[in-house]
mmCIF file of N, CA, C and O in Angstrom:
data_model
loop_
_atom_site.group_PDB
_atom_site.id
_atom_site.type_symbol
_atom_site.label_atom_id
_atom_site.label_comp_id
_atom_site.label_asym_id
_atom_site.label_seq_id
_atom_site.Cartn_x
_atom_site.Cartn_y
_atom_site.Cartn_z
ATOM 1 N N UNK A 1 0.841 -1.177 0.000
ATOM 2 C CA UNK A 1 0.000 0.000 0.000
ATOM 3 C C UNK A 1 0.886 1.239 0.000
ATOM 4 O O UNK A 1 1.843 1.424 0.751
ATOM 5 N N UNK A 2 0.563 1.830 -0.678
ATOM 6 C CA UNK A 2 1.149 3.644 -0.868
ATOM 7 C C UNK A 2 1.216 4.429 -0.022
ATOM 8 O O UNK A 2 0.171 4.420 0.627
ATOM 9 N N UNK A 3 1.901 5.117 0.323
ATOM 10 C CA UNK A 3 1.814 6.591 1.548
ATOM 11 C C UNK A 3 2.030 7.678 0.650
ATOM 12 O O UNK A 3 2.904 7.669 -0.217
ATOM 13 N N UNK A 4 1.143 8.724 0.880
ATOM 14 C CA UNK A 4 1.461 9.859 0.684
ATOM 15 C C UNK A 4 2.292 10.325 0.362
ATOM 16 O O UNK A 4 2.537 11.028 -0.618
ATOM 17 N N UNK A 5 3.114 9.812 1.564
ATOM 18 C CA UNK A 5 4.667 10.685 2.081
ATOM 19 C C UNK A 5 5.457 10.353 1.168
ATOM 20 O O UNK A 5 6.147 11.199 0.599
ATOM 21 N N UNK A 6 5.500 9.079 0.865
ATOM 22 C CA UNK A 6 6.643 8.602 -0.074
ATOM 23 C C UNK A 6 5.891 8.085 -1.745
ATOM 24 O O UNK A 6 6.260 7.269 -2.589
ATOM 25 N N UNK A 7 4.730 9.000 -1.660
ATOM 26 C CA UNK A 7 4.588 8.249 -3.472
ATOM 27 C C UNK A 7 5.553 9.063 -3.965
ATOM 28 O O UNK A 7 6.051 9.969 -3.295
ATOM 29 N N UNK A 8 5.961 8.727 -5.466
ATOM 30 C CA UNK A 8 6.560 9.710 -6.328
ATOM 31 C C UNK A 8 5.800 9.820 -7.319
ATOM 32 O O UNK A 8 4.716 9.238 -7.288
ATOM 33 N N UNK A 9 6.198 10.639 -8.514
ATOM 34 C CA UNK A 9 4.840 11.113 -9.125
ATOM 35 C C UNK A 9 5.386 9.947 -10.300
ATOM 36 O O UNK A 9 4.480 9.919 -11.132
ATOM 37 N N UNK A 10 6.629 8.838 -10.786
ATOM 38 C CA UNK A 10 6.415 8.041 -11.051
ATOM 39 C C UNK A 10 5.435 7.017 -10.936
ATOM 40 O O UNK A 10 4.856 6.485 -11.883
ATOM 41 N N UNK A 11 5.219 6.675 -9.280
ATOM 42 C CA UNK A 11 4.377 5.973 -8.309
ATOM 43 C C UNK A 11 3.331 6.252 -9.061
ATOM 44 O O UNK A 11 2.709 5.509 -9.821
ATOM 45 N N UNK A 12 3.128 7.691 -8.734
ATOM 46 C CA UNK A 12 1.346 8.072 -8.765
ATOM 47 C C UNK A 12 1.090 7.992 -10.324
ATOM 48 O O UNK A 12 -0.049 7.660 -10.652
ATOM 49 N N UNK A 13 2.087 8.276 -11.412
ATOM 50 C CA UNK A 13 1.638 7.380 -12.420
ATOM 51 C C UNK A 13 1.424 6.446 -13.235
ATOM 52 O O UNK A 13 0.901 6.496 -14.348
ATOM 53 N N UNK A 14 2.066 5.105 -12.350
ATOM 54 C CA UNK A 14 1.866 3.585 -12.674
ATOM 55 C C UNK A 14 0.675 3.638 -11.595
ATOM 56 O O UNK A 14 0.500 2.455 -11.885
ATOM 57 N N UNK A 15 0.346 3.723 -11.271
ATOM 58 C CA UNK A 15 -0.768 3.344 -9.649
ATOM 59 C C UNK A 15 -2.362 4.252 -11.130
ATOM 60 O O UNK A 15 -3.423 3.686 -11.396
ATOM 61 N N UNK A 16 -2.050 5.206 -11.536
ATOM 62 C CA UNK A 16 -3.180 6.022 -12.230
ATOM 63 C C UNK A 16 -3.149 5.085 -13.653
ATOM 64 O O UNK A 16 -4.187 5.124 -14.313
ATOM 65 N N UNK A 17 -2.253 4.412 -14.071
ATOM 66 C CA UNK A 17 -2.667 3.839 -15.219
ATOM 67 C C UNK A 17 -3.368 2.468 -14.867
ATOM 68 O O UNK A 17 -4.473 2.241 -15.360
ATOM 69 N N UNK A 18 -2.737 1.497 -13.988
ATOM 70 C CA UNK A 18 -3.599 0.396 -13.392
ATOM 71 C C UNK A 18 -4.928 0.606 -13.280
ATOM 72 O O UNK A 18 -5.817 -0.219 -13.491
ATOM 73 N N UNK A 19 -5.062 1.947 -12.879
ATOM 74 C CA UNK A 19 -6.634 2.170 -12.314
ATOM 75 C C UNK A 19 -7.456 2.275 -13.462
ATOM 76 O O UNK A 19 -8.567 1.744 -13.480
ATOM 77 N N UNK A 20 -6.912 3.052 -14.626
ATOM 78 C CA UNK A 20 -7.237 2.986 -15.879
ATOM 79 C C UNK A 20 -7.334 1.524 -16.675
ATOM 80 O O UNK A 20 -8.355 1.176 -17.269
ATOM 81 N N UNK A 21 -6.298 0.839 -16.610
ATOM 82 C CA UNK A 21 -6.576 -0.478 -16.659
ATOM 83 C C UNK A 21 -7.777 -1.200 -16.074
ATOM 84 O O UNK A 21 -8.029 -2.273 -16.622
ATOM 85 N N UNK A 22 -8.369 -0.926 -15.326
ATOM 86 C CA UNK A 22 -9.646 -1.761 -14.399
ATOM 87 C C UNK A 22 -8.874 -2.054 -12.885
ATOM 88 O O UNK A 22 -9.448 -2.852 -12.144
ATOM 89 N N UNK A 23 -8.102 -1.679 -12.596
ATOM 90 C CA UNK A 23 -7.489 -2.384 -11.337
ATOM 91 C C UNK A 23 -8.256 -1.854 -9.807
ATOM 92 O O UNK A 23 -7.920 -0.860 -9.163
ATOM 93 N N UNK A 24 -8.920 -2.436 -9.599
ATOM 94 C CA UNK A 24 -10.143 -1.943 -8.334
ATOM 95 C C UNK A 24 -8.663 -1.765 -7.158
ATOM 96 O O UNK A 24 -8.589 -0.806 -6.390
ATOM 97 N N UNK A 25 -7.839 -2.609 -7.207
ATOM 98 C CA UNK A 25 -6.997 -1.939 -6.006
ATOM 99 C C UNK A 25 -5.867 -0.967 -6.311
ATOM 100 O O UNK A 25 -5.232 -0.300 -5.494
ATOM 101 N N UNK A 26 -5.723 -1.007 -7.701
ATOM 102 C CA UNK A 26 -5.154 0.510 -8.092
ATOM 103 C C UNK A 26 -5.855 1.484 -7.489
ATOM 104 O O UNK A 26 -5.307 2.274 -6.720
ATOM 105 N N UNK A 27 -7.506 1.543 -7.855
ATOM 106 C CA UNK A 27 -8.208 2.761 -7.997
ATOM 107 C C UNK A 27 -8.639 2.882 -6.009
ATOM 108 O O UNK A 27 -8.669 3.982 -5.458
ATOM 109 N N UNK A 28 -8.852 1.893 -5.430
ATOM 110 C CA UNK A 28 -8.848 2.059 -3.734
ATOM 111 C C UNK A 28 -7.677 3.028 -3.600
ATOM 112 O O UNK A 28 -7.907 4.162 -3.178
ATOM 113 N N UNK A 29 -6.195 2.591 -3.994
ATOM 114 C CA UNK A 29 -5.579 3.219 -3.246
ATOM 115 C C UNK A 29 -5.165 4.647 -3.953
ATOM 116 O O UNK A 29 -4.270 5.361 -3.502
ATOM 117 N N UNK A 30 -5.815 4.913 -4.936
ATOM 118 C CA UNK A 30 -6.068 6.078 -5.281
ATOM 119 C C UNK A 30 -6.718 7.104 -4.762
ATOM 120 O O UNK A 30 -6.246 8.186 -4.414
ATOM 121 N N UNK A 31 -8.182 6.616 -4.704
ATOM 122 C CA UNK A 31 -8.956 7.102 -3.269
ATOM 123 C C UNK A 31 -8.040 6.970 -2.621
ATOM 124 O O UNK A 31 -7.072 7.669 -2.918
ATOM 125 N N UNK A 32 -7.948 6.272 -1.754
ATOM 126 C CA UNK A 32 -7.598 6.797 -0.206
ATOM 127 C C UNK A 32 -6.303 7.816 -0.192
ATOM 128 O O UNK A 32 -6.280 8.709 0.655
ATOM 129 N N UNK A 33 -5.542 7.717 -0.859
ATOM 130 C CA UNK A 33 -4.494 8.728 -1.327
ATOM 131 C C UNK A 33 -5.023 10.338 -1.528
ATOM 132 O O UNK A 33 -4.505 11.342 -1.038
ATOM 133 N N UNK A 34 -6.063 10.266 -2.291
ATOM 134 C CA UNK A 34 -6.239 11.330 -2.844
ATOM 135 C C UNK A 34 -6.964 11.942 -1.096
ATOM 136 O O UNK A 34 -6.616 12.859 -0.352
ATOM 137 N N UNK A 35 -7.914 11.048 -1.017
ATOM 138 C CA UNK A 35 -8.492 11.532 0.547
ATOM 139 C C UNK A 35 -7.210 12.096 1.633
ATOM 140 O O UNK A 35 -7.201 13.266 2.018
ATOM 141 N N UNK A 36 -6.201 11.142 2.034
ATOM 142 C CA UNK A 36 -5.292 11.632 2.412
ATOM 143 C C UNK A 36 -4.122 13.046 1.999
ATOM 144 O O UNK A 36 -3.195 13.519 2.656
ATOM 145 N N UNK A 37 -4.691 13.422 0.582
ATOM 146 C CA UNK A 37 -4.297 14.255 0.158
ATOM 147 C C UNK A 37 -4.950 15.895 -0.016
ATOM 148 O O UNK A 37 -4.413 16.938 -0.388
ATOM 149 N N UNK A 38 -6.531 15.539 0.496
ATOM 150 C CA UNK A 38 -7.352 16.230 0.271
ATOM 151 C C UNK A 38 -8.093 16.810 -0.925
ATOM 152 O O UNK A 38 -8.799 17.816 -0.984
ATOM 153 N N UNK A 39 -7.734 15.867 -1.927
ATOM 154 C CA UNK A 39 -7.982 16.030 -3.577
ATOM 155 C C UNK A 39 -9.038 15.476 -4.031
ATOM 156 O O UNK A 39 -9.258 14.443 -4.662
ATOM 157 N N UNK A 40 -10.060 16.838 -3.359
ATOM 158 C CA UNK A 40 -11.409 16.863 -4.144
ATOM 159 C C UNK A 40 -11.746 16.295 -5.041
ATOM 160 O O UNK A 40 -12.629 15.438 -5.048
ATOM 161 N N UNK A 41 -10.894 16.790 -6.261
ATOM 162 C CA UNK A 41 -11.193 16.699 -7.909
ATOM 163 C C UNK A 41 -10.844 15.496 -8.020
ATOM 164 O O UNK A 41 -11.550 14.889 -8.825
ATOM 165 N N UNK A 42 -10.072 14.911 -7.563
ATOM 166 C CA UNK A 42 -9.726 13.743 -7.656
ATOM 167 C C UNK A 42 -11.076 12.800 -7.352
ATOM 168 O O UNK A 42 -12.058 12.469 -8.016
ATOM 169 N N UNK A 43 -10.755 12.629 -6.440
ATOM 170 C CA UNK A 43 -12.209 12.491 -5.600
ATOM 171 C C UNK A 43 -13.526 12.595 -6.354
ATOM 172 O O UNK A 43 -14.312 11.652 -6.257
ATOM 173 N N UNK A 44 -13.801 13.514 -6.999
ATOM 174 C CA UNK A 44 -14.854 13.491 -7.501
ATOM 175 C C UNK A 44 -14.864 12.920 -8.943
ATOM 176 O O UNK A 44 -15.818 12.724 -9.696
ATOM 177 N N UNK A 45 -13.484 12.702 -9.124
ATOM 178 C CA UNK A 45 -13.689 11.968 -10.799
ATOM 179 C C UNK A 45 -13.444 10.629 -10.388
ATOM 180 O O UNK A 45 -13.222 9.788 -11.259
ATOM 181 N N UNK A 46 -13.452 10.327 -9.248
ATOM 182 C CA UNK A 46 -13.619 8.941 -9.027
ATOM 183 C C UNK A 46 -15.170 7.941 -8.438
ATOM 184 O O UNK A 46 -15.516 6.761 -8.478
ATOM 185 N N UNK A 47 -15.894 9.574 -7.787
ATOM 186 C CA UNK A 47 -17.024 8.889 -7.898
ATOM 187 C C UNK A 47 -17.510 9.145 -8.822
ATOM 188 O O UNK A 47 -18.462 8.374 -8.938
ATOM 189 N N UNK A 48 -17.452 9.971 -9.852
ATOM 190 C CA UNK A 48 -18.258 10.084 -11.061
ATOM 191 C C UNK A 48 -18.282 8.644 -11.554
ATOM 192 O O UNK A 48 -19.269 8.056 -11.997
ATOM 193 N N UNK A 49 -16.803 8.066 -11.385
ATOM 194 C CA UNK A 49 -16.821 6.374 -12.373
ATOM 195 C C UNK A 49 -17.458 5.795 -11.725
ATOM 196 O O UNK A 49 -17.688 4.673 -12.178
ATOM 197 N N UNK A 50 -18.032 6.072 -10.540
ATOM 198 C CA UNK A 50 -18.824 5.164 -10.062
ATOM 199 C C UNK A 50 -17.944 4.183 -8.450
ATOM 200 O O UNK A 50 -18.298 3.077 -8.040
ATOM 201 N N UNK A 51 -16.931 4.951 -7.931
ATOM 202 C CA UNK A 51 -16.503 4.810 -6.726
ATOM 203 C C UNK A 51 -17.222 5.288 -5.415
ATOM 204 O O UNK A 51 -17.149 6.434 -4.973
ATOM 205 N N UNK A 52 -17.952 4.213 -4.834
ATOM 206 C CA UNK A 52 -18.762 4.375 -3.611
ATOM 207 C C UNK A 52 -17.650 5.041 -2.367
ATOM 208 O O UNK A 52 -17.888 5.978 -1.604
ATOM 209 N N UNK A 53 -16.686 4.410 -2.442
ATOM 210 C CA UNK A 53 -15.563 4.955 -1.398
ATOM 211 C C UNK A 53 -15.176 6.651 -1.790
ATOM 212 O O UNK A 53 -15.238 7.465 -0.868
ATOM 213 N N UNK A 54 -14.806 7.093 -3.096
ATOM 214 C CA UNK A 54 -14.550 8.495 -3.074
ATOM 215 C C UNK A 54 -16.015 9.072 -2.592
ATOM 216 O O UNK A 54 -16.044 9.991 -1.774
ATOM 217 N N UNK A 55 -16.680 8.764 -2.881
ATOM 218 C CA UNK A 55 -18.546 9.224 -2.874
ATOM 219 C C UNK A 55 -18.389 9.246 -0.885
ATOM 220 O O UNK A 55 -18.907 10.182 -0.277
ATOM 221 N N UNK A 56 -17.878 8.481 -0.359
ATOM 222 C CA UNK A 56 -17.679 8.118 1.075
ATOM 223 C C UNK A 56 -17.223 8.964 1.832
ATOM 224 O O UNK A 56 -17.734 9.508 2.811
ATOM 225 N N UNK A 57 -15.521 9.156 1.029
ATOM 226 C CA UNK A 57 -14.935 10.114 1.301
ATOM 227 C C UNK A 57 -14.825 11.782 1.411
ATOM 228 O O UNK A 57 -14.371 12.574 2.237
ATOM 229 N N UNK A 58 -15.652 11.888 -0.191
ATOM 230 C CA UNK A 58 -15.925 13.337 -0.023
ATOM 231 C C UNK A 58 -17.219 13.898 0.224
ATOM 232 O O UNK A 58 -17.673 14.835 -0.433
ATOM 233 N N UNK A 59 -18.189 12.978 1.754
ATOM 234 C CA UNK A 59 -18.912 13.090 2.403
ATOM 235 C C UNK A 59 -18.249 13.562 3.514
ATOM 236 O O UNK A 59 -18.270 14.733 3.896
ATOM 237 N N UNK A 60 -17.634 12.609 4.055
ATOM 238 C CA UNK A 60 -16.926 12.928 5.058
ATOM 239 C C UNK A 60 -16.224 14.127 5.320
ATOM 240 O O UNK A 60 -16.489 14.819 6.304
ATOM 241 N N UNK A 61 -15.206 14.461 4.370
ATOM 242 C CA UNK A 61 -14.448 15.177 4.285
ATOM 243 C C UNK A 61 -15.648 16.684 4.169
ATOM 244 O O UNK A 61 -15.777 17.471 5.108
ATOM 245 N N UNK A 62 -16.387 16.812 2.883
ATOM 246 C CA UNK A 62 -17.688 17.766 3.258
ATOM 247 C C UNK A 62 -18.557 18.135 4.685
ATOM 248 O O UNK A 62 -19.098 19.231 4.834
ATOM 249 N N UNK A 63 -18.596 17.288 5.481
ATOM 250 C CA UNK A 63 -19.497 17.244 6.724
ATOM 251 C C UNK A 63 -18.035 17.745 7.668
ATOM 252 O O UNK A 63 -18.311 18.543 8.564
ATOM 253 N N UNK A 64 -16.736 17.412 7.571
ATOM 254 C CA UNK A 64 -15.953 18.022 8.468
ATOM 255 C C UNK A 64 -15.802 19.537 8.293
ATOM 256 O O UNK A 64 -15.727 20.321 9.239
ATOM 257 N N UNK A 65 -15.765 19.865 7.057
ATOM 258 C CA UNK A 65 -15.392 21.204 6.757
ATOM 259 C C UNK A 65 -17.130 22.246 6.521
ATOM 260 O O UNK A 65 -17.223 23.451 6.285
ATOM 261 N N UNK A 66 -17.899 21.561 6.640
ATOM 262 C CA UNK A 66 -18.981 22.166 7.073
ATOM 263 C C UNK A 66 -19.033 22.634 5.482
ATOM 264 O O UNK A 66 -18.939 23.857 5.380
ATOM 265 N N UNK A 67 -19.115 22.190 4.680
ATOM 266 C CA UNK A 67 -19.386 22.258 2.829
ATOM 267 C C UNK A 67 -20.303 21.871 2.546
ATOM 268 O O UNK A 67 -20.371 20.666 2.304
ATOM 269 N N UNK A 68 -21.239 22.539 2.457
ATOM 270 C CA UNK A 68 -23.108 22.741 2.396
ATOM 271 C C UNK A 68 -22.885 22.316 0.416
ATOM 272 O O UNK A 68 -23.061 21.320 -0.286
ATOM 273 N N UNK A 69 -22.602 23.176 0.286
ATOM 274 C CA UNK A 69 -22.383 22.910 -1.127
ATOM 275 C C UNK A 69 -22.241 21.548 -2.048
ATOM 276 O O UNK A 69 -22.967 20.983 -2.867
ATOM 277 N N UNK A 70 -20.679 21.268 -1.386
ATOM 278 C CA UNK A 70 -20.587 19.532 -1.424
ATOM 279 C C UNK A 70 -21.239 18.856 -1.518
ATOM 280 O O UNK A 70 -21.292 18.101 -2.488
ATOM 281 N N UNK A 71 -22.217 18.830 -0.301
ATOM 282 C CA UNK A 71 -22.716 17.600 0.844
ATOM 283 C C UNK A 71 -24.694 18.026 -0.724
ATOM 284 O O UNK A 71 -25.343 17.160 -1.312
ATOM 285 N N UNK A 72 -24.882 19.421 -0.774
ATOM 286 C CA UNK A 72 -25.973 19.302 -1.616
ATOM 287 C C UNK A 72 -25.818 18.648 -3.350
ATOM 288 O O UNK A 72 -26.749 18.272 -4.062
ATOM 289 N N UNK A 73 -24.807 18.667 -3.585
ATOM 290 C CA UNK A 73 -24.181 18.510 -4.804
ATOM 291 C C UNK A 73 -23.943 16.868 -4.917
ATOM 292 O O UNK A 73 -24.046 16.187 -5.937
ATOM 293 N N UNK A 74 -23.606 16.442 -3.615
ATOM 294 C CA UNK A 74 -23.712 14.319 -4.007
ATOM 295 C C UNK A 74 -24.662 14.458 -3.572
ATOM 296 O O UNK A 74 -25.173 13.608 -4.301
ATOM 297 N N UNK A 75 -25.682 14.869 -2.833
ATOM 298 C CA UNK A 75 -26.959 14.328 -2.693
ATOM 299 C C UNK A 75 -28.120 14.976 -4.330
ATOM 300 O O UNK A 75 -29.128 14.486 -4.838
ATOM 301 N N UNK A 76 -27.671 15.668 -4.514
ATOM 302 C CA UNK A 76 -28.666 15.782 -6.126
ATOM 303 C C UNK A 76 -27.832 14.632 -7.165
ATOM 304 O O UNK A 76 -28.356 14.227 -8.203
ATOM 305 N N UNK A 77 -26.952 14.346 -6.869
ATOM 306 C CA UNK A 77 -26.154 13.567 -7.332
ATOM 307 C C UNK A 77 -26.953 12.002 -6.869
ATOM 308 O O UNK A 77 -26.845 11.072 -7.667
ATOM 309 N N UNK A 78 -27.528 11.844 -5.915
ATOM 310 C CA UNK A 78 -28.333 10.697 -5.816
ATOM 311 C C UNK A 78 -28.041 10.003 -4.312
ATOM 312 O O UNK A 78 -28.693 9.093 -3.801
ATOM 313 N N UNK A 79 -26.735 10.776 -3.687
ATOM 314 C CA UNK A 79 -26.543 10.214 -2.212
ATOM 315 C C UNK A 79 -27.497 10.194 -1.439
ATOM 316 O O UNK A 79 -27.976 11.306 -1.215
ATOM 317 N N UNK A 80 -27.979 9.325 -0.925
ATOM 318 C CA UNK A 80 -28.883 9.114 0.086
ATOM 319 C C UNK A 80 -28.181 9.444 1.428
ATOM 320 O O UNK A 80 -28.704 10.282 2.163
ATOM 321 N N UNK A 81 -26.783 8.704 1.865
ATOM 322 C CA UNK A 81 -26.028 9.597 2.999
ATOM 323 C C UNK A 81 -25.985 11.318 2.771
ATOM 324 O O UNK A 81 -26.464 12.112 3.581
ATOM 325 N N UNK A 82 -25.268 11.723 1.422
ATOM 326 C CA UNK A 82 -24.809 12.951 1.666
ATOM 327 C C UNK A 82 -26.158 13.894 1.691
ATOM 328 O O UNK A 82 -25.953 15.107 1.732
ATOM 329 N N UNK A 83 -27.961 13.286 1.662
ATOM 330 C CA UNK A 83 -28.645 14.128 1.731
ATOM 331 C C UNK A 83 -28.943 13.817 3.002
ATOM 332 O O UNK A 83 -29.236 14.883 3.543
ATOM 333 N N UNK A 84 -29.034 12.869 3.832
ATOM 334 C CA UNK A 84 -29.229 12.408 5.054
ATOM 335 C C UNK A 84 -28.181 13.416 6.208
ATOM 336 O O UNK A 84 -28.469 13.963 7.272
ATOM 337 N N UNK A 85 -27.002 13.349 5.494
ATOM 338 C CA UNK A 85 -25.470 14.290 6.512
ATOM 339 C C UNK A 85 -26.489 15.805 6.004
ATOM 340 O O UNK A 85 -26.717 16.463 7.019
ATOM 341 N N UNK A 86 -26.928 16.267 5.108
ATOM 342 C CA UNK A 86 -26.914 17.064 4.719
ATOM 343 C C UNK A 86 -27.911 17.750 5.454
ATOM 344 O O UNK A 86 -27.670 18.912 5.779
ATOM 345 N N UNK A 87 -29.320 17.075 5.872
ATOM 346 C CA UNK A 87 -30.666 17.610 6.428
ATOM 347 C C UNK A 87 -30.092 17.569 7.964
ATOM 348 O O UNK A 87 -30.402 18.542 8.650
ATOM 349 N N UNK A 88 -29.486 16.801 8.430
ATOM 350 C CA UNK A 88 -28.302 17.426 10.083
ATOM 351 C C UNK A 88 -27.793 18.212 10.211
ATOM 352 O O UNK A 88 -27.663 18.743 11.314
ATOM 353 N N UNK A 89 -27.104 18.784 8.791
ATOM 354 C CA UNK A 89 -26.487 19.606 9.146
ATOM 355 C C UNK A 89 -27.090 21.133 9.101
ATOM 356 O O UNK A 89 -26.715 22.136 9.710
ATOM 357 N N UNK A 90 -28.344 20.918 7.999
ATOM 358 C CA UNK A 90 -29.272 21.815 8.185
ATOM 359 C C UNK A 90 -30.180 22.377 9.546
ATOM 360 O O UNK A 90 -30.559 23.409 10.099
ATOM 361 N N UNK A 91 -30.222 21.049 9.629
ATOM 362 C CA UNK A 91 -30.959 21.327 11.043
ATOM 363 C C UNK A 91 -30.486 21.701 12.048
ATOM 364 O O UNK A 91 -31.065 22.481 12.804
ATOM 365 N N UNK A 92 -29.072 21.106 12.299
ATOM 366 C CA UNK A 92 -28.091 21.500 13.027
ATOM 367 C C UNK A 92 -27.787 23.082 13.286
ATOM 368 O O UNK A 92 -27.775 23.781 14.299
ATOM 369 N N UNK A 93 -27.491 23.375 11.584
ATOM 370 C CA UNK A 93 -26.999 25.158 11.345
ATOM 371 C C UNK A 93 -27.655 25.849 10.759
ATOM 372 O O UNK A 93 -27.321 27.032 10.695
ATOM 373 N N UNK A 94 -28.995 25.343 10.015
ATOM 374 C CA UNK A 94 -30.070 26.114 9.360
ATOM 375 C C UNK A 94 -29.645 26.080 7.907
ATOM 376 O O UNK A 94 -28.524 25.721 7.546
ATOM 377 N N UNK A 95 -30.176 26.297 7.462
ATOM 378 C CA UNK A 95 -30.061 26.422 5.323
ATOM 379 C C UNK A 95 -29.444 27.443 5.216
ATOM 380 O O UNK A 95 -29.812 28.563 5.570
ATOM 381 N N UNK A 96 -28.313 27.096 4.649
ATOM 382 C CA UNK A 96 -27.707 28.476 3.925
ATOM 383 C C UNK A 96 -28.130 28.995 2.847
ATOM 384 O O UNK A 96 -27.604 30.017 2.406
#
């Protein structure tokens, strides 16, 4: 498994072509990389393919940083969590 600390951007681009290849544990540890990296975009072009874990992640990561935006954007997107995190947090802080 990859660290952050020590990918190189060689690393990160044999690890990005696997994933391109079909490699489901290329593309995990892509997610979690990118999560550990804080890379949204990343992130979000990974749940676009249809990654439940980036979709996971940039819930999470949305509900920490209090990203109304986010959290409304995977739930029109079809999240049932990120509209579920989303009506808490409404309720919680009111509708922006």
């Amino acid at each position: 498994m990859w660290n952050v600390h020590t990918m190189t951007d060689d690393d990160l681009t044999e690890l990005r072509a696997q994933a391109d290849q079909g490699s489901q544990n290329a593309i995990d540890q892509l997610v979690e990389l990118a999560a550990e990296r804080g890379d949204l975009e990343e992130l979000r072009r990974f749940a676009a393919r249809g990654s439940t874990d980036a979709v996971d992640l940039l819930i999470e990561l949305a509900s920490e940083r209090g990203d109304v935006e986010e959290l409304r954007r995977l739930a029109d997107g079809g999240s049932r969590t990120a509209a579920e995190v989303l009506a808490e947090t409404e309720e919680e802080y009111g509708p922006e």
